[in-house]
Amino acid sequence: MIPPVFSNWFTHRGWTPRPHQIALTEAGLAGDSALLIAPTGGGKTLAGFLASLIDLAGQPASARPALHTLYISPLKALAVDVERNLLTPVEEMGLNIRIETRTGDTPAHKRQRQRKSPPDILLTTPEQLALFIASDHAETFFADLKCVIIDEAHALAPQKRGDLLCLGLSTLASWAPHCRFIGLSATVKDPDYLARWLSPAAKIIETQGGSKADITLLESEARIPWSGHSGRFAVPEIYQAVKAAHLTLLFVNTRAQAEQMFQELWNVNEDGLAITLHHGSLAKEQRRKVEAAMSCGALKAVVCTSTLDLGIDWGEVDLVIQMGAPKGAARLIQRIGRANHRMDEASRALLVPT
């Protein structure tokens, strides 16, 4: 089922395709819709794209659909991260496949060029898909679409964004009757509901495994105030945890908290550690600069909000710190999973009560 160029790439990497990756690829090549539920670090993203990559690699560029695969991410940063991770195997295997992102950060001239000359794989967000569907000639643009991949589907389905996206998926299904829909998730409360939300005919592929997370609650030596939720009292102890780790993601719940905690850490940063900031109100150039520095291992810690809590795969992150209680248990699980993002390695987290 897997062509030699792909199997040789796995071998060169020292990897073997996991059973759930093979099962999802078989479903994709057969044209079936499916929901993949696999532990954090289990290679879900690669599994979602394998069938599309194999299909595209087997066709000359002139015979391919205008747009073959549409990937939908709940976060702009995740779309950029997936593009980076997907380009690696494509380039290493020498595949002639165009992959591009289209988010709120994409300049207008690039969006116009994408309409005239679509890439083989387009990575976008639910809001961008809604705008695209409402535009002129959208039906023609999506008519030959073969696959839609929804990442972190559990985070989208129960929200208003999920309702909007569901309407978009229904529209795509009517415009491209042979399109298959793939959902990827590690945290699913009701698999049957999520599969039905994805597609009436979606099958469920579920795998067990993964290491139990190593979670510690900070027992601070400082006095915890009766009110407030900033966690400023624990900054010296947080700084020591950051020093001891290789790369830390420090999650807070609001942008104001992120700015404040970033400043507090710099006030005690006697060692000049590379500590930076990431949230949705920063300029695109600043966010991209932070993400690039993370990917090349040039940072020691990033104070961030939910902009980095879903699916982001920064291999160097070995500690997650959560300040106070997040908005839900599922969000906490996702954030913890950013540390040691590998299926067979325990994620490590420090929870700071406030």
mmCIF file of C-alpha atoms in Angstrom:
data_model
loop_
_atom_site.group_PDB
_atom_site.id
_atom_site.type_symbol
_atom_site.label_atom_id
_atom_site.label_comp_id
_atom_site.label_asym_id
_atom_site.label_seq_id
_atom_site.Cartn_x
_atom_site.Cartn_y
_atom_site.Cartn_z
ATOM 1 C CA MET A 1 0.000 0.000 0.000
ATOM 2 C CA ILE A 2 2.805 2.435 0.853
ATOM 3 C CA PRO A 3 4.993 3.177 -2.226
ATOM 4 C CA PRO A 4 8.750 2.512 -1.993
ATOM 5 C CA VAL A 5 9.689 6.210 -1.820
ATOM 6 C CA PHE A 6 7.543 6.544 1.325
ATOM 7 C CA SER A 7 8.614 3.285 2.957
ATOM 8 C CA ASN A 8 12.270 4.153 2.263
ATOM 9 C CA TRP A 9 11.735 7.537 3.935
ATOM 10 C CA PHE A 10 10.314 5.842 7.037
ATOM 11 C CA THR A 11 13.278 3.456 7.089
ATOM 12 C CA HIS A 12 15.776 6.290 6.657
ATOM 13 C CA ARG A 13 14.197 8.055 9.630
ATOM 14 C CA GLY A 14 14.357 4.882 11.702
ATOM 15 C CA TRP A 15 10.573 4.742 11.936
ATOM 16 C CA THR A 16 7.898 2.176 11.240
ATOM 17 C CA PRO A 17 4.371 3.309 10.313
ATOM 18 C CA ARG A 18 2.089 2.819 13.293
ATOM 19 C CA PRO A 19 -1.056 0.676 12.903
ATOM 20 C CA HIS A 20 -3.373 3.679 13.119
ATOM 21 C CA GLN A 21 -1.363 5.498 10.448
ATOM 22 C CA ILE A 22 -1.707 2.513 8.130
ATOM 23 C CA ALA A 23 -5.431 2.120 8.911
ATOM 24 C CA LEU A 24 -6.176 5.797 8.178
ATOM 25 C CA THR A 25 -4.104 5.676 4.988
ATOM 26 C CA GLU A 26 -6.023 2.606 3.812
ATOM 27 C CA ALA A 27 -9.317 4.382 4.507
ATOM 28 C CA GLY A 28 -8.133 7.484 2.673
ATOM 29 C CA LEU A 29 -6.942 5.620 -0.407
ATOM 30 C CA ALA A 30 -10.295 3.826 -0.478
ATOM 31 C CA GLY A 31 -12.088 7.192 -0.419
ATOM 32 C CA ASP A 32 -13.607 6.702 3.035
ATOM 33 C CA SER A 33 -14.148 9.395 5.651
ATOM 34 C CA ALA A 34 -12.732 8.647 9.107
ATOM 35 C CA LEU A 35 -12.096 10.027 12.593
ATOM 36 C CA LEU A 36 -8.681 9.172 14.039
ATOM 37 C CA ILE A 37 -8.347 9.223 17.826
ATOM 38 C CA ALA A 38 -4.751 8.708 18.939
ATOM 39 C CA PRO A 39 -2.606 9.829 21.900
ATOM 40 C CA THR A 40 -0.565 13.023 21.813
ATOM 41 C CA GLY A 41 2.619 12.532 19.823
ATOM 42 C CA GLY A 42 1.177 9.527 17.956
ATOM 43 C CA GLY A 43 1.766 10.943 14.472
ATOM 44 C CA LYS A 44 -1.847 11.931 13.752
ATOM 45 C CA THR A 45 -0.947 14.777 11.401
ATOM 46 C CA LEU A 46 1.260 12.610 9.203
ATOM 47 C CA ALA A 47 -1.421 9.908 9.254
ATOM 48 C CA GLY A 48 -4.012 12.406 8.056
ATOM 49 C CA PHE A 49 -1.896 13.514 5.101
ATOM 50 C CA LEU A 50 -0.322 10.199 4.032
ATOM 51 C CA ALA A 51 -3.109 9.135 1.667
ATOM 52 C CA SER A 52 -3.141 12.579 0.031
ATOM 53 C CA LEU A 53 0.645 12.612 -0.371
ATOM 54 C CA ILE A 54 0.620 9.112 -1.886
ATOM 55 C CA ASP A 55 -2.203 10.063 -4.251
ATOM 56 C CA LEU A 56 -0.490 13.287 -5.328
ATOM 57 C CA ALA A 57 2.913 11.631 -5.737
ATOM 58 C CA GLY A 58 1.366 9.067 -8.085
ATOM 59 C CA GLN A 59 -0.043 11.690 -10.461
ATOM 60 C CA PRO A 60 1.754 14.084 -12.802
ATOM 61 C CA ALA A 61 1.168 17.705 -11.864
ATOM 62 C CA SER A 62 -0.866 18.310 -15.029
ATOM 63 C CA ALA A 63 -3.393 15.605 -14.094
ATOM 64 C CA ARG A 64 -4.044 16.700 -10.509
ATOM 65 C CA PRO A 65 -7.163 18.484 -9.245
ATOM 66 C CA ALA A 66 -6.796 22.248 -8.868
ATOM 67 C CA LEU A 67 -6.964 21.816 -5.093
ATOM 68 C CA HIS A 68 -6.514 18.267 -3.823
ATOM 69 C CA THR A 69 -6.511 18.554 -0.017
ATOM 70 C CA LEU A 70 -7.832 21.205 2.353
ATOM 71 C CA TYR A 71 -6.496 21.196 5.929
ATOM 72 C CA ILE A 72 -8.457 23.112 8.581
ATOM 73 C CA SER A 73 -6.811 24.149 11.846
ATOM 74 C CA PRO A 74 -8.350 25.919 14.864
ATOM 75 C CA LEU A 75 -5.200 28.061 15.234
ATOM 76 C CA LYS A 76 -3.155 30.115 12.794
ATOM 77 C CA ALA A 77 0.040 29.064 14.561
ATOM 78 C CA LEU A 78 -0.925 25.393 14.185
ATOM 79 C CA ALA A 79 -1.453 25.798 10.430
ATOM 80 C CA VAL A 80 2.022 27.316 10.093
ATOM 81 C CA ASP A 81 3.504 24.591 12.302
ATOM 82 C CA VAL A 82 1.865 21.825 10.246
ATOM 83 C CA GLU A 83 3.145 23.406 7.036
ATOM 84 C CA ARG A 84 6.672 23.323 8.456
ATOM 85 C CA ASN A 85 6.346 19.704 9.605
ATOM 86 C CA LEU A 86 4.721 18.576 6.347
ATOM 87 C CA LEU A 87 7.278 20.248 4.085
ATOM 88 C CA THR A 88 10.059 18.238 5.729
ATOM 89 C CA PRO A 89 9.024 14.785 4.404
ATOM 90 C CA VAL A 90 7.894 16.272 1.084
ATOM 91 C CA GLU A 91 11.302 17.858 0.535
ATOM 92 C CA GLU A 92 13.237 14.849 1.843
ATOM 93 C CA MET A 93 11.347 12.528 -0.544
ATOM 94 C CA GLY A 94 11.728 14.982 -3.434
ATOM 95 C CA LEU A 95 7.973 15.153 -4.083
ATOM 96 C CA ASN A 96 6.708 17.826 -6.483
ATOM 97 C CA ILE A 97 3.838 18.955 -4.239
ATOM 98 C CA ARG A 98 2.857 22.575 -3.474
ATOM 99 C CA ILE A 99 1.791 23.259 0.111
ATOM 100 C CA GLU A 100 0.663 26.718 1.288
ATOM 101 C CA THR A 101 -1.180 28.363 4.193
ATOM 102 C CA ARG A 102 -4.098 30.798 4.026
ATOM 103 C CA THR A 103 -4.914 32.529 7.333
ATOM 104 C CA GLY A 104 -5.756 36.009 8.525
ATOM 105 C CA ASP A 105 -2.012 36.737 8.302
ATOM 106 C CA THR A 106 -1.807 35.885 4.585
ATOM 107 C CA PRO A 107 -1.357 39.036 2.453
ATOM 108 C CA ALA A 108 -4.048 39.888 -0.117
ATOM 109 C CA HIS A 109 -1.789 39.409 -3.140
ATOM 110 C CA LYS A 110 -0.990 35.846 -2.056
ATOM 111 C CA ARG A 111 -4.683 35.047 -1.545
ATOM 112 C CA GLN A 112 -5.470 36.312 -5.034
ATOM 113 C CA ARG A 113 -2.666 34.224 -6.489
ATOM 114 C CA GLN A 114 -3.959 31.148 -4.650
ATOM 115 C CA ARG A 115 -7.384 31.603 -6.252
ATOM 116 C CA LYS A 116 -5.843 31.738 -9.722
ATOM 117 C CA SER A 117 -3.243 29.034 -9.106
ATOM 118 C CA PRO A 118 -4.286 26.817 -6.167
ATOM 119 C CA PRO A 119 -1.648 24.728 -4.367
ATOM 120 C CA ASP A 120 -2.044 20.960 -4.110
ATOM 121 C CA ILE A 121 -2.581 21.254 -0.350
ATOM 122 C CA LEU A 122 -3.990 24.354 1.334
ATOM 123 C CA LEU A 123 -3.848 24.848 5.116
ATOM 124 C CA THR A 124 -6.396 27.271 6.532
ATOM 125 C CA THR A 125 -8.775 28.103 9.412
ATOM 126 C CA PRO A 126 -12.590 27.807 9.736
ATOM 127 C CA GLU A 127 -13.046 31.570 9.342
ATOM 128 C CA GLN A 128 -11.013 31.679 6.143
ATOM 129 C CA LEU A 129 -12.984 28.735 4.749
ATOM 130 C CA ALA A 130 -16.276 30.579 5.464
ATOM 131 C CA LEU A 131 -15.013 33.662 3.610
ATOM 132 C CA PHE A 132 -13.784 31.515 0.731
ATOM 133 C CA ILE A 133 -17.112 29.684 0.382
ATOM 134 C CA ALA A 134 -18.990 33.002 0.307
ATOM 135 C CA SER A 135 -16.811 34.394 -2.494
ATOM 136 C CA ASP A 136 -17.434 34.335 -6.249
ATOM 137 C CA HIS A 137 -16.760 31.111 -8.175
ATOM 138 C CA ALA A 138 -16.116 29.156 -4.965
ATOM 139 C CA GLU A 139 -18.126 26.197 -6.246
ATOM 140 C CA THR A 140 -15.828 25.881 -9.248
ATOM 141 C CA PHE A 141 -12.728 26.290 -7.077
ATOM 142 C CA PHE A 142 -13.692 23.384 -4.785
ATOM 143 C CA ALA A 143 -15.382 21.165 -7.399
ATOM 144 C CA ASP A 144 -12.517 18.658 -7.646
ATOM 145 C CA LEU A 145 -11.551 18.635 -3.964
ATOM 146 C CA LYS A 146 -10.556 15.138 -2.831
ATOM 147 C CA CYS A 147 -9.927 15.455 0.904
ATOM 148 C CA VAL A 148 -10.653 17.718 3.872
ATOM 149 C CA ILE A 149 -8.636 17.239 7.088
ATOM 150 C CA ILE A 150 -9.926 18.800 10.327
ATOM 151 C CA ASP A 151 -7.265 18.906 13.026
ATOM 152 C CA GLU A 152 -8.144 19.038 16.735
ATOM 153 C CA ALA A 153 -11.754 18.362 15.738
ATOM 154 C CA HIS A 154 -12.834 18.031 19.377
ATOM 155 C CA ALA A 155 -11.939 21.702 19.976
ATOM 156 C CA LEU A 156 -14.107 22.908 17.098
ATOM 157 C CA ALA A 157 -17.214 20.712 17.086
ATOM 158 C CA PRO A 158 -18.921 21.857 20.340
ATOM 159 C CA GLN A 159 -18.449 25.582 19.684
ATOM 160 C CA LYS A 160 -20.076 28.181 17.454
ATOM 161 C CA ARG A 161 -17.014 27.833 15.239
ATOM 162 C CA GLY A 162 -17.936 24.173 14.882
ATOM 163 C CA ASP A 163 -21.480 25.046 13.794
ATOM 164 C CA LEU A 164 -20.122 27.410 11.160
ATOM 165 C CA LEU A 165 -17.571 24.831 10.037
ATOM 166 C CA CYS A 166 -20.233 22.109 9.841
ATOM 167 C CA LEU A 167 -22.180 24.265 7.382
ATOM 168 C CA GLY A 168 -18.985 24.740 5.382
ATOM 169 C CA LEU A 169 -18.261 21.014 5.298
ATOM 170 C CA SER A 170 -21.823 20.328 4.115
ATOM 171 C CA THR A 171 -21.362 22.850 1.327
ATOM 172 C CA LEU A 172 -18.064 21.285 0.279
ATOM 173 C CA ALA A 173 -19.693 17.847 0.278
ATOM 174 C CA SER A 174 -22.376 19.087 -2.124
ATOM 175 C CA TRP A 175 -19.853 20.763 -4.420
ATOM 176 C CA ALA A 176 -17.361 17.855 -4.346
ATOM 177 C CA PRO A 177 -19.396 14.622 -3.910
ATOM 178 C CA HIS A 178 -16.308 12.390 -3.955
ATOM 179 C CA CYS A 179 -14.498 14.338 -1.217
ATOM 180 C CA ARG A 180 -13.597 12.449 1.964
ATOM 181 C CA PHE A 181 -13.457 14.033 5.411
ATOM 182 C CA ILE A 182 -10.751 13.172 7.957
ATOM 183 C CA GLY A 183 -10.886 14.233 11.608
ATOM 184 C CA LEU A 184 -7.869 14.145 13.937
ATOM 185 C CA SER A 185 -8.041 14.337 17.718
ATOM 186 C CA ALA A 186 -6.421 13.097 20.915
ATOM 187 C CA THR A 187 -9.094 14.217 23.363
ATOM 188 C CA VAL A 188 -12.601 12.941 22.576
ATOM 189 C CA LYS A 189 -15.439 12.606 25.057
ATOM 190 C CA ASP A 190 -18.028 11.208 22.615
ATOM 191 C CA PRO A 191 -16.427 9.612 19.513
ATOM 192 C CA ASP A 192 -19.768 8.758 17.880
ATOM 193 C CA TYR A 193 -20.973 12.353 18.089
ATOM 194 C CA LEU A 194 -17.710 13.703 16.683
ATOM 195 C CA ALA A 195 -17.734 11.182 13.821
ATOM 196 C CA ARG A 196 -21.328 12.153 12.896
ATOM 197 C CA TRP A 197 -20.377 15.842 13.040
ATOM 198 C CA LEU A 198 -17.525 15.102 10.641
ATOM 199 C CA SER A 199 -19.489 13.051 8.105
ATOM 200 C CA PRO A 200 -22.495 10.695 8.243
ATOM 201 C CA ALA A 201 -20.330 7.882 6.846
ATOM 202 C CA ALA A 202 -17.176 8.497 8.889
ATOM 203 C CA LYS A 203 -15.629 5.430 10.502
ATOM 204 C CA ILE A 204 -13.802 5.626 13.834
ATOM 205 C CA ILE A 205 -10.147 4.572 14.064
ATOM 206 C CA GLU A 206 -9.010 4.582 17.665
ATOM 207 C CA THR A 207 -5.684 3.579 19.155
ATOM 208 C CA GLN A 208 -4.567 3.254 22.744
ATOM 209 C CA GLY A 209 -1.172 3.869 24.266
ATOM 210 C CA GLY A 210 0.955 6.794 25.211
ATOM 211 C CA SER A 211 2.815 7.425 28.437
ATOM 212 C CA LYS A 212 1.097 8.823 31.518
ATOM 213 C CA ALA A 213 1.906 12.489 32.024
ATOM 214 C CA ASP A 214 4.258 13.577 34.808
ATOM 215 C CA ILE A 215 2.279 16.341 36.551
ATOM 216 C CA THR A 216 3.468 18.265 39.618
ATOM 217 C CA LEU A 217 1.632 20.844 41.704
ATOM 218 C CA LEU A 218 3.834 23.719 42.860
ATOM 219 C CA GLU A 219 3.977 23.854 46.649
ATOM 220 C CA SER A 220 5.177 27.409 46.954
ATOM 221 C CA GLU A 221 7.243 28.668 49.874
ATOM 222 C CA ALA A 222 5.677 32.105 49.339
ATOM 223 C CA ARG A 223 2.365 33.250 50.755
ATOM 224 C CA ILE A 224 -0.487 32.768 48.259
ATOM 225 C CA PRO A 225 -2.770 35.853 48.311
ATOM 226 C CA TRP A 226 -6.470 35.452 49.077
ATOM 227 C CA SER A 227 -7.495 37.136 45.820
ATOM 228 C CA GLY A 228 -6.114 37.625 42.318
ATOM 229 C CA HIS A 229 -5.052 35.113 39.708
ATOM 230 C CA SER A 230 -1.750 36.387 38.322
ATOM 231 C CA GLY A 231 0.580 34.041 40.218
ATOM 232 C CA ARG A 232 3.167 36.780 40.780
ATOM 233 C CA PHE A 233 4.029 35.309 44.189
ATOM 234 C CA ALA A 234 5.517 32.238 42.497
ATOM 235 C CA VAL A 235 7.719 34.005 39.928
ATOM 236 C CA PRO A 236 11.084 33.151 41.622
ATOM 237 C CA GLU A 237 10.153 29.452 41.781
ATOM 238 C CA ILE A 238 8.856 29.483 38.210
ATOM 239 C CA TYR A 239 12.110 31.053 37.087
ATOM 240 C CA GLN A 240 14.096 28.241 38.709
ATOM 241 C CA ALA A 241 11.911 25.661 36.923
ATOM 242 C CA VAL A 242 12.542 27.457 33.613
ATOM 243 C CA LYS A 243 16.298 27.442 34.252
ATOM 244 C CA ALA A 244 16.276 23.689 34.909
ATOM 245 C CA ALA A 245 14.299 22.835 31.751
ATOM 246 C CA HIS A 246 15.421 22.920 28.136
ATOM 247 C CA LEU A 247 12.418 24.813 26.713
ATOM 248 C CA THR A 248 9.299 25.794 28.668
ATOM 249 C CA LEU A 249 5.846 26.853 27.559
ATOM 250 C CA LEU A 250 4.222 28.931 30.306
ATOM 251 C CA PHE A 251 0.461 29.112 29.728
ATOM 252 C CA VAL A 252 -1.792 31.833 31.108
ATOM 253 C CA ASN A 253 -5.452 32.476 30.328
ATOM 254 C CA THR A 254 -5.486 36.092 29.097
ATOM 255 C CA ARG A 255 -3.279 38.379 27.063
ATOM 256 C CA ALA A 256 -2.981 40.825 29.957
ATOM 257 C CA GLN A 257 -1.710 38.009 32.182
ATOM 258 C CA ALA A 258 0.785 37.024 29.496
ATOM 259 C CA GLU A 259 2.198 40.556 29.302
ATOM 260 C CA GLN A 260 2.395 40.805 33.093
ATOM 261 C CA MET A 261 4.034 37.400 33.647
ATOM 262 C CA PHE A 262 6.512 38.067 30.831
ATOM 263 C CA GLN A 263 7.536 41.311 32.534
ATOM 264 C CA GLU A 264 7.759 39.651 35.958
ATOM 265 C CA LEU A 265 10.072 36.943 34.605
ATOM 266 C CA TRP A 266 12.304 39.542 32.980
ATOM 267 C CA ASN A 267 12.532 41.394 36.286
ATOM 268 C CA VAL A 268 14.192 38.318 37.858
ATOM 269 C CA ASN A 269 16.068 37.166 34.751
ATOM 270 C CA GLU A 270 19.572 37.695 36.108
ATOM 271 C CA ASP A 271 20.969 35.021 33.763
ATOM 272 C CA GLY A 272 19.697 36.720 30.598
ATOM 273 C CA LEU A 273 17.685 33.682 29.525
ATOM 274 C CA ALA A 274 15.931 33.870 26.141
ATOM 275 C CA ILE A 275 12.371 34.361 27.395
ATOM 276 C CA THR A 276 9.733 35.694 25.009
ATOM 277 C CA LEU A 277 6.006 36.235 24.550
ATOM 278 C CA HIS A 278 3.297 34.886 22.208
ATOM 279 C CA HIS A 279 -0.381 35.877 22.033
ATOM 280 C CA GLY A 280 -2.988 36.868 19.468
ATOM 281 C CA SER A 281 -2.584 40.642 19.796
ATOM 282 C CA LEU A 282 1.065 40.630 18.753
ATOM 283 C CA ALA A 283 1.945 41.627 15.197
ATOM 284 C CA LYS A 284 2.212 38.771 12.712
ATOM 285 C CA GLU A 285 5.933 39.413 12.229
ATOM 286 C CA GLN A 286 6.570 39.148 15.975
ATOM 287 C CA ARG A 287 4.615 35.887 16.294
ATOM 288 C CA ARG A 288 6.421 34.360 13.308
ATOM 289 C CA LYS A 289 9.760 35.412 14.766
ATOM 290 C CA VAL A 290 8.933 33.665 18.054
ATOM 291 C CA GLU A 291 7.722 30.519 16.275
ATOM 292 C CA ALA A 292 10.874 30.373 14.134
ATOM 293 C CA ALA A 293 13.074 30.779 17.196
ATOM 294 C CA MET A 294 11.176 27.965 18.948
ATOM 295 C CA SER A 295 11.535 25.617 15.996
ATOM 296 C CA CYS A 296 15.314 26.066 15.902
ATOM 297 C CA GLY A 297 15.716 25.723 19.675
ATOM 298 C CA ALA A 298 16.901 29.287 20.287
ATOM 299 C CA LEU A 299 14.568 30.009 23.206
ATOM 300 C CA LYS A 300 14.451 29.064 26.872
ATOM 301 C CA ALA A 301 10.799 29.888 27.612
ATOM 302 C CA VAL A 302 7.675 31.295 25.950
ATOM 303 C CA VAL A 303 4.874 32.939 27.942
ATOM 304 C CA CYS A 304 1.739 32.272 25.902
ATOM 305 C CA THR A 305 -2.040 32.086 25.784
ATOM 306 C CA SER A 306 -4.215 29.600 23.896
ATOM 307 C CA THR A 307 -2.430 30.558 20.648
ATOM 308 C CA LEU A 308 -0.004 27.675 21.258
ATOM 309 C CA ASP A 309 -2.102 25.100 23.096
ATOM 310 C CA LEU A 310 -3.583 22.928 20.330
ATOM 311 C CA GLY A 311 -1.507 20.426 18.405
ATOM 312 C CA ILE A 312 1.674 22.522 18.233
ATOM 313 C CA ASP A 313 4.641 20.186 17.808
ATOM 314 C CA TRP A 314 7.804 21.849 19.075
ATOM 315 C CA GLY A 315 10.056 18.874 19.748
ATOM 316 C CA GLU A 316 12.363 20.765 22.117
ATOM 317 C CA VAL A 317 9.636 21.641 24.654
ATOM 318 C CA ASP A 318 10.205 19.515 27.764
ATOM 319 C CA LEU A 319 8.153 21.431 30.366
ATOM 320 C CA VAL A 320 4.717 23.043 30.424
ATOM 321 C CA ILE A 321 3.763 25.415 33.258
ATOM 322 C CA GLN A 322 0.082 26.247 33.742
ATOM 323 C CA MET A 323 -0.700 29.378 35.729
ATOM 324 C CA GLY A 324 -3.980 28.938 37.593
ATOM 325 C CA ALA A 325 -6.942 26.961 36.272
ATOM 326 C CA PRO A 326 -7.590 26.901 32.518
ATOM 327 C CA LYS A 327 -11.096 27.139 31.096
ATOM 328 C CA GLY A 328 -11.563 23.375 30.974
ATOM 329 C CA ALA A 329 -9.939 20.011 31.644
ATOM 330 C CA ALA A 330 -9.628 19.225 27.924
ATOM 331 C CA ARG A 331 -7.668 22.449 27.398
ATOM 332 C CA LEU A 332 -5.350 21.533 30.270
ATOM 333 C CA ILE A 333 -4.751 18.081 28.750
ATOM 334 C CA GLN A 334 -3.920 19.684 25.396
ATOM 335 C CA ARG A 335 -1.481 22.116 26.987
ATOM 336 C CA ILE A 336 0.273 19.410 28.989
ATOM 337 C CA GLY A 337 0.674 17.430 25.771
ATOM 338 C CA ARG A 338 2.905 20.128 24.267
ATOM 339 C CA ALA A 339 5.811 18.895 26.440
ATOM 340 C CA ASN A 340 7.835 15.940 25.128
ATOM 341 C CA HIS A 341 5.451 15.660 22.192
ATOM 342 C CA ARG A 342 6.190 12.012 21.493
ATOM 343 C CA MET A 343 3.828 9.077 21.992
ATOM 344 C CA ASP A 344 6.225 6.987 24.075
ATOM 345 C CA GLU A 345 7.560 9.797 26.265
ATOM 346 C CA ALA A 346 5.771 11.290 29.262
ATOM 347 C CA SER A 347 4.680 14.910 29.018
ATOM 348 C CA ARG A 348 5.890 16.968 31.990
ATOM 349 C CA ALA A 349 3.860 19.759 33.568
ATOM 350 C CA LEU A 350 4.008 22.038 36.596
ATOM 351 C CA LEU A 351 0.667 23.422 37.781
ATOM 352 C CA VAL A 352 0.823 26.694 39.686
ATOM 353 C CA PRO A 353 -2.205 27.463 41.916
ATOM 354 C CA THR A 354 -3.196 31.121 42.141
#
